[in-house]
Short mmCIF file of C-alpha atoms in Angstrom, two decimals:
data_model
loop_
_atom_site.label_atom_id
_atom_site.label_comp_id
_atom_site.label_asym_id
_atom_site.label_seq_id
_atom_site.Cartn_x
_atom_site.Cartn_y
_atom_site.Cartn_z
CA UNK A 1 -11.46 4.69 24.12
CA UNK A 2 -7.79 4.66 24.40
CA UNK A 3 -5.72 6.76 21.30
CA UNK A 4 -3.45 5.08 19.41
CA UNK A 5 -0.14 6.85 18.49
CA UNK A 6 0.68 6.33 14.78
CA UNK A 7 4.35 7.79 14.01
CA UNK A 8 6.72 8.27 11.17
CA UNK A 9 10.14 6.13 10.77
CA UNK A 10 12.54 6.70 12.45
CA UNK A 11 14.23 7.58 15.91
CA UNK A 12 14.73 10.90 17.59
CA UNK A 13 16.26 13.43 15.33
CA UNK A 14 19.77 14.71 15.98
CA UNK A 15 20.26 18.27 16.99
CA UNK A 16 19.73 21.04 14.34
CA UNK A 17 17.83 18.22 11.91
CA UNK A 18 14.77 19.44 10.21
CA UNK A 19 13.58 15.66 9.93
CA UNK A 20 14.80 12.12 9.64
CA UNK A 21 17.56 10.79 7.02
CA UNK A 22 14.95 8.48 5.05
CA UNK A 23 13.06 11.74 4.31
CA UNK A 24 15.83 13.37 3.07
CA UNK A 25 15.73 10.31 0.12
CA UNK A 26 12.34 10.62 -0.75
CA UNK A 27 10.75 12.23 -3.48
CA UNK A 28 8.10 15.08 -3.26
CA UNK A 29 5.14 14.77 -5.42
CA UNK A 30 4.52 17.71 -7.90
CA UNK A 31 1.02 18.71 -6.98
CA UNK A 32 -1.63 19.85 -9.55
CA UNK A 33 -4.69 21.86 -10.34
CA UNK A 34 -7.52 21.37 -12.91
CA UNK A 35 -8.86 23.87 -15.74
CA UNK A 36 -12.39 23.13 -15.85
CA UNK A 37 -12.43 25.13 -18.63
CA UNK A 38 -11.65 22.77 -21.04
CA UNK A 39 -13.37 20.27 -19.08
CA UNK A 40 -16.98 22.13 -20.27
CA UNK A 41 -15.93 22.65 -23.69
CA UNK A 42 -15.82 19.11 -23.87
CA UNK A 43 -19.23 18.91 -22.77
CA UNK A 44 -18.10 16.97 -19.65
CA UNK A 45 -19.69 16.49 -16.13
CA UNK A 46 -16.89 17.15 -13.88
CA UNK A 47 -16.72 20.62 -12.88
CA UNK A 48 -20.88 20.26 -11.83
CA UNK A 49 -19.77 16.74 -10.20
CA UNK A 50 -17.16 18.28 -8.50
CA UNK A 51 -19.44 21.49 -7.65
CA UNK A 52 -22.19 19.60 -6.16
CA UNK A 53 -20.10 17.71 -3.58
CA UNK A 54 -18.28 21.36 -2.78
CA UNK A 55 -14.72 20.18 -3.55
CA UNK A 56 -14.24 22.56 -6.39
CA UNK A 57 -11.69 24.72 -4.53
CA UNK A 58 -9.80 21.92 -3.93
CA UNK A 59 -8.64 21.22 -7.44
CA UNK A 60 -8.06 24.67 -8.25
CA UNK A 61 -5.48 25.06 -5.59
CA UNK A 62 -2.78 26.61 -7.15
CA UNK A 63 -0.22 27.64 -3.82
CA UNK A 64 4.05 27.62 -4.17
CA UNK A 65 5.44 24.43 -1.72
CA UNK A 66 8.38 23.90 -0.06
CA UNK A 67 10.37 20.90 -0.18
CA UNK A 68 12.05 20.74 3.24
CA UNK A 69 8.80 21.54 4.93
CA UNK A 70 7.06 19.38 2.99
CA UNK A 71 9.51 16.30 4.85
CA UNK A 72 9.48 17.98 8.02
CA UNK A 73 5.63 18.04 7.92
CA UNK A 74 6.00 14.20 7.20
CA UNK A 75 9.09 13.64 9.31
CA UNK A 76 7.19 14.40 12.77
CA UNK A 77 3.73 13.07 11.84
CA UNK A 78 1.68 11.13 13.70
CA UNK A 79 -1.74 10.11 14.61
CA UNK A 80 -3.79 10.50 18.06
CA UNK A 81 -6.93 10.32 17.25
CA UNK A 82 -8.73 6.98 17.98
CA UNK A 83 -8.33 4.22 15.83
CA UNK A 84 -11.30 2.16 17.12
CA UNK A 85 -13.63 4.87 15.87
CA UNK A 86 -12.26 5.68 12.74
CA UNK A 87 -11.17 9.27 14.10
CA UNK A 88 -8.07 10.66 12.77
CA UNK A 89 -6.14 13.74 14.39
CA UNK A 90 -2.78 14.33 13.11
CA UNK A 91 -0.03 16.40 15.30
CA UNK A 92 3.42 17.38 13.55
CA UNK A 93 5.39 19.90 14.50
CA UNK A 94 7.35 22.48 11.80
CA UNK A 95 9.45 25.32 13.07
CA UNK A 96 9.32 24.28 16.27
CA UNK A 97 5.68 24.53 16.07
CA UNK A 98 2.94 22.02 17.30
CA UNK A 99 0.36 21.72 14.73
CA UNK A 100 -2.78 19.69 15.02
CA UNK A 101 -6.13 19.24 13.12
CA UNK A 102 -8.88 16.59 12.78
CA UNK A 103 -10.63 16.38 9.01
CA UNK A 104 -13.20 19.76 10.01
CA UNK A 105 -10.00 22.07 10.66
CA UNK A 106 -9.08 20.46 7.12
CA UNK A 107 -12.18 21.25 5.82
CA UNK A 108 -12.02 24.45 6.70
CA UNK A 109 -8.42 25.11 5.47
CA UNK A 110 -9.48 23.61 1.79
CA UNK A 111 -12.59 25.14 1.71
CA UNK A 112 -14.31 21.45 1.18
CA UNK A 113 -17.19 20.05 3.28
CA UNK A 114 -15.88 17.13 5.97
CA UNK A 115 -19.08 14.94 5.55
CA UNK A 116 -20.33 11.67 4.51
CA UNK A 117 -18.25 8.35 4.09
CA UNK A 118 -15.15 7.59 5.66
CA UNK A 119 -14.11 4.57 3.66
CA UNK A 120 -10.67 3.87 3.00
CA UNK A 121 -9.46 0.81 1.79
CA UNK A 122 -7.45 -0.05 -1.43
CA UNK A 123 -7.49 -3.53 -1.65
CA UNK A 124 -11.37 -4.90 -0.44
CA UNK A 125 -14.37 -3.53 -1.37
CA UNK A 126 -16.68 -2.34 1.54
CA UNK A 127 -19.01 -4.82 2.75
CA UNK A 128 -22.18 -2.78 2.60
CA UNK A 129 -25.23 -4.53 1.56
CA UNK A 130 -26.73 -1.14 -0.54
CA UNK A 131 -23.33 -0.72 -2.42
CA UNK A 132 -22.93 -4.00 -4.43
CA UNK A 133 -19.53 -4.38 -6.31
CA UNK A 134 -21.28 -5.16 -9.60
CA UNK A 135 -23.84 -2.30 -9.90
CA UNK A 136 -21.10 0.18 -9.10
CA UNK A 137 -19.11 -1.23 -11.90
CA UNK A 138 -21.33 -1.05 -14.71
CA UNK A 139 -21.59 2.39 -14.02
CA UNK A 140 -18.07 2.58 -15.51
CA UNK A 141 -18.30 -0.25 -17.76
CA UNK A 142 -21.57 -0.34 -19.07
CA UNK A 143 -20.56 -2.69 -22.20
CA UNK A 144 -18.50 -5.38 -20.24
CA UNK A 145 -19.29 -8.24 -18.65
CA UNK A 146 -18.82 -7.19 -14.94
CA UNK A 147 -17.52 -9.40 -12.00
CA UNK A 148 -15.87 -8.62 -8.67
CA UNK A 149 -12.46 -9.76 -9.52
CA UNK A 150 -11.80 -8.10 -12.82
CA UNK A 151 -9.09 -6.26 -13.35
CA UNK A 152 -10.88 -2.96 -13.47
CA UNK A 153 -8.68 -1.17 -16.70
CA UNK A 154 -8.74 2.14 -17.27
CA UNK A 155 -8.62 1.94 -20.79
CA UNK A 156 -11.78 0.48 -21.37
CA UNK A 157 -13.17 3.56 -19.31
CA UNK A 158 -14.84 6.48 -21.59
CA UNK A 159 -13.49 9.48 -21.90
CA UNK A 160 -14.53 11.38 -19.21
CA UNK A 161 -14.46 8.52 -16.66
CA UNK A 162 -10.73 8.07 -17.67
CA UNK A 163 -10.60 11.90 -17.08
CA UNK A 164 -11.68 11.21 -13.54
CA UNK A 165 -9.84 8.25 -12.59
CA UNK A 166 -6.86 10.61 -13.57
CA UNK A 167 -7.64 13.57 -11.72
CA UNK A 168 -8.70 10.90 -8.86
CA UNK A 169 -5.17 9.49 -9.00
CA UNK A 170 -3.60 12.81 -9.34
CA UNK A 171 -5.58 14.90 -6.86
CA UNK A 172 -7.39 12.89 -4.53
CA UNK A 173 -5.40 10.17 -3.55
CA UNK A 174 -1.95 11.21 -5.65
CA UNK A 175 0.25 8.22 -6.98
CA UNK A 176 2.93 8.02 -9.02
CA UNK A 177 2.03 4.54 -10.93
CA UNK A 178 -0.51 2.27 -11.06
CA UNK A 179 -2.68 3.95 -13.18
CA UNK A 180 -3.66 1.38 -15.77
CA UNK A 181 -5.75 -0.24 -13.23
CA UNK A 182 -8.67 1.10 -10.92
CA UNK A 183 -8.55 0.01 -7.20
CA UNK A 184 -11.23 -0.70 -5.05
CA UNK A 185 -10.61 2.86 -2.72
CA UNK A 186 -10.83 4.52 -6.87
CA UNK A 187 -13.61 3.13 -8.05
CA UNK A 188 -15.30 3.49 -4.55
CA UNK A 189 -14.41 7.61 -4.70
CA UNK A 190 -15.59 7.98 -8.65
CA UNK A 191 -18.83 5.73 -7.68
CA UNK A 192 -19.56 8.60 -5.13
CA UNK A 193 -18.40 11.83 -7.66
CA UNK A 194 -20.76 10.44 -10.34
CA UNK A 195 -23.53 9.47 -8.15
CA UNK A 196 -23.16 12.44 -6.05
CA UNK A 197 -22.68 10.55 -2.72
CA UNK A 198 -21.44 12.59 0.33
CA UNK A 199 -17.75 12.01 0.82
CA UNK A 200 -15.40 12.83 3.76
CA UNK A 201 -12.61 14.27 1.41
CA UNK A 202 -10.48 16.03 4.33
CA UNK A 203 -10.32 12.88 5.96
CA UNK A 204 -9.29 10.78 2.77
CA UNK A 205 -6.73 13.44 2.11
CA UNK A 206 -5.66 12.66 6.01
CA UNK A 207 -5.11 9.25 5.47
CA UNK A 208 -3.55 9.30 2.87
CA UNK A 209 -0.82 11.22 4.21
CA UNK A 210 -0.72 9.44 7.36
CA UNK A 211 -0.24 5.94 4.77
CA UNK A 212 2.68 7.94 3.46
CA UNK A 213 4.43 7.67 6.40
CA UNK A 214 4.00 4.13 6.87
CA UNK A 215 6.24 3.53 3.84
CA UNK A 216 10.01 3.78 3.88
CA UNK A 217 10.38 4.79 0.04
CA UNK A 218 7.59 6.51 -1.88
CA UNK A 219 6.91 9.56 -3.23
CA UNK A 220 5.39 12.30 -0.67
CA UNK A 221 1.88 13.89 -1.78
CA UNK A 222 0.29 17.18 -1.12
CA UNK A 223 2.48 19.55 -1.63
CA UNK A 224 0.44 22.60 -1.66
CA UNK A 225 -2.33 21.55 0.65
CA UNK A 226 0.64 21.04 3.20
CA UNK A 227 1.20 25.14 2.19
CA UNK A 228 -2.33 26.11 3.20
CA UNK A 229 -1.87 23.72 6.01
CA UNK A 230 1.20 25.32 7.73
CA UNK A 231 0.23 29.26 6.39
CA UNK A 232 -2.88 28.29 8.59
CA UNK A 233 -1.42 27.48 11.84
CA UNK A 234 0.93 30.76 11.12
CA UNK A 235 4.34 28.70 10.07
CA UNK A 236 6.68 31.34 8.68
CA UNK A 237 8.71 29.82 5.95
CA UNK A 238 12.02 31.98 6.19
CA UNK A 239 14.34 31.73 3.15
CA UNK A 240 13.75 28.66 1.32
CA UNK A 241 12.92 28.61 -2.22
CA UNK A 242 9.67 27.77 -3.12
CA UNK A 243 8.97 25.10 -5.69
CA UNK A 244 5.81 26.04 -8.00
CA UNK A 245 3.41 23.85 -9.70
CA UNK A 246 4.23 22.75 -13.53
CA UNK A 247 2.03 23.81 -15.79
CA UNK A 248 0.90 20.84 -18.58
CA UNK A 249 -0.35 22.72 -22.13
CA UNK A 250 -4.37 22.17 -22.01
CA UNK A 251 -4.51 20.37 -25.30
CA UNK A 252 -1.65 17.83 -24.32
CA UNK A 253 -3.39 17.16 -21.08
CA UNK A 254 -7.08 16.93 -23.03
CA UNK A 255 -5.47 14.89 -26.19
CA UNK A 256 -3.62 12.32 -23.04
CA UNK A 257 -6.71 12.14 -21.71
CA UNK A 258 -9.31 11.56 -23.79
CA UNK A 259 -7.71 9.47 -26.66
CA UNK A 260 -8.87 5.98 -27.30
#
């Protein structure tokens, strides 16, 4: 099958450019890790959730990030895997350097298994005849009357399934807003966490950033797996400052999260 090409805005950089002007506006977004401590005290599920689908590392990731390399990384992104078949490899190039991986190098690199579904889709729910829409949301909201087009709110979610959607929407598929609400691609992910489905997460991470570069405005995700990404591939990073993550007090973060 032929490969399709799936770039990043923008035309060829001028000389001595690290990457293209409409990068140089956008945000990066501070990146995150999660104290399952707390998590157990509270007598929640996650950290075994988590354990059991082997993405643990993942949220404990704790790595300094560097802005400029962060938009270079996205500046000179693109796809060439094939499309047709739902396989993604991304190329960049940092430094001067040629990267490329497919969601097992990934996997590797983040410690995480690159197995089981692929789904990606924020708007539709999947059409798969063993995963109905209804049965996946009275998992969530067991004391609602459940239909395919409701609104999905996160604050009729309990405690710990508000915990998730947060960590979901901070870690897994990081946005900056649009929180109040589940999508379809959220629910889908916290169906499989809870349920303890197989999930491709190197390849949901991958695109997700490839999505990121569709946009012309937007905050830029992944900081610090873009770190471990370019410290695998041997990418020096010379004299820049490195940004390091912000650390929210436990009992803000548990008191945000949990209060009804």
């Amino acid at each position: 099958m032929p490969k399709t090409k799936h770039s990043s805005h923008g035309g060829k950089l001028p000389a001595g450019q690290r990457y293209k002007s409409s990068y140089g506006r956008r945000k990066v977004l501070c990146g995150r890790t999660v104290d399952f401590s707390f998590t157990t005290g509270d007598k929640f599920n996650l950290e075994q959730w988590f354990d059991v689908l082997g993405w643990k590392d993942y949220f404990t990731i704790n790595a300094p990030y560097y802005i400029k390399y962060v938009k270079e990384f996205y500046s000179n992104l693109s796809n060439v895997g094939d499309d047709c078949n739902d396989v993604l490899e991304l190329t960049t190039k940092v430094n001067r350097i040629v990267i490329k991986f497919d969601d097992k190098i990934l996997g590797q690199i983040l410690n995480v298994p690159a197995a089981g579904s692929k789904f990606f889709e924020t708007k539709k729910w999947p059409e798969d005849p063993e995963l109905v829409l209804e049965d996946c949301l009275r998992v969530f909201y067991p004391n609602e009357n459940v239909f395919g087009g409701m609104a999905k709110p996160t604050n009729l979610l309990g405690a710990e399934h508000r915990l998730l959607h947060h960590i979901t929407t901070t870690h897994i598929l990081p946005t900056v807003s649009g929180h109040e609400k589940m999508s379809y691609q959220n629910l889908y992910i916290m169906w499989h966490v809870v349920t303890d489905k197989p999930l491709n997460l190197p390849h949901l991470i991958m695109k997700n950033i490839l999505r990121a570069t569709s946009k012309v405005e937007g905050a830029l995700p992944y900081d610090m797996v873009i770190t471990k990404i370019l410290s695998h591939f041997g990418i020096v990073f010379g004299n820049e400052v490195a940004s390091r993550l912000d650390v929210t007090p436990r009992v803000t973060f548990t008191r945000s999260m949990c209060m009804t």
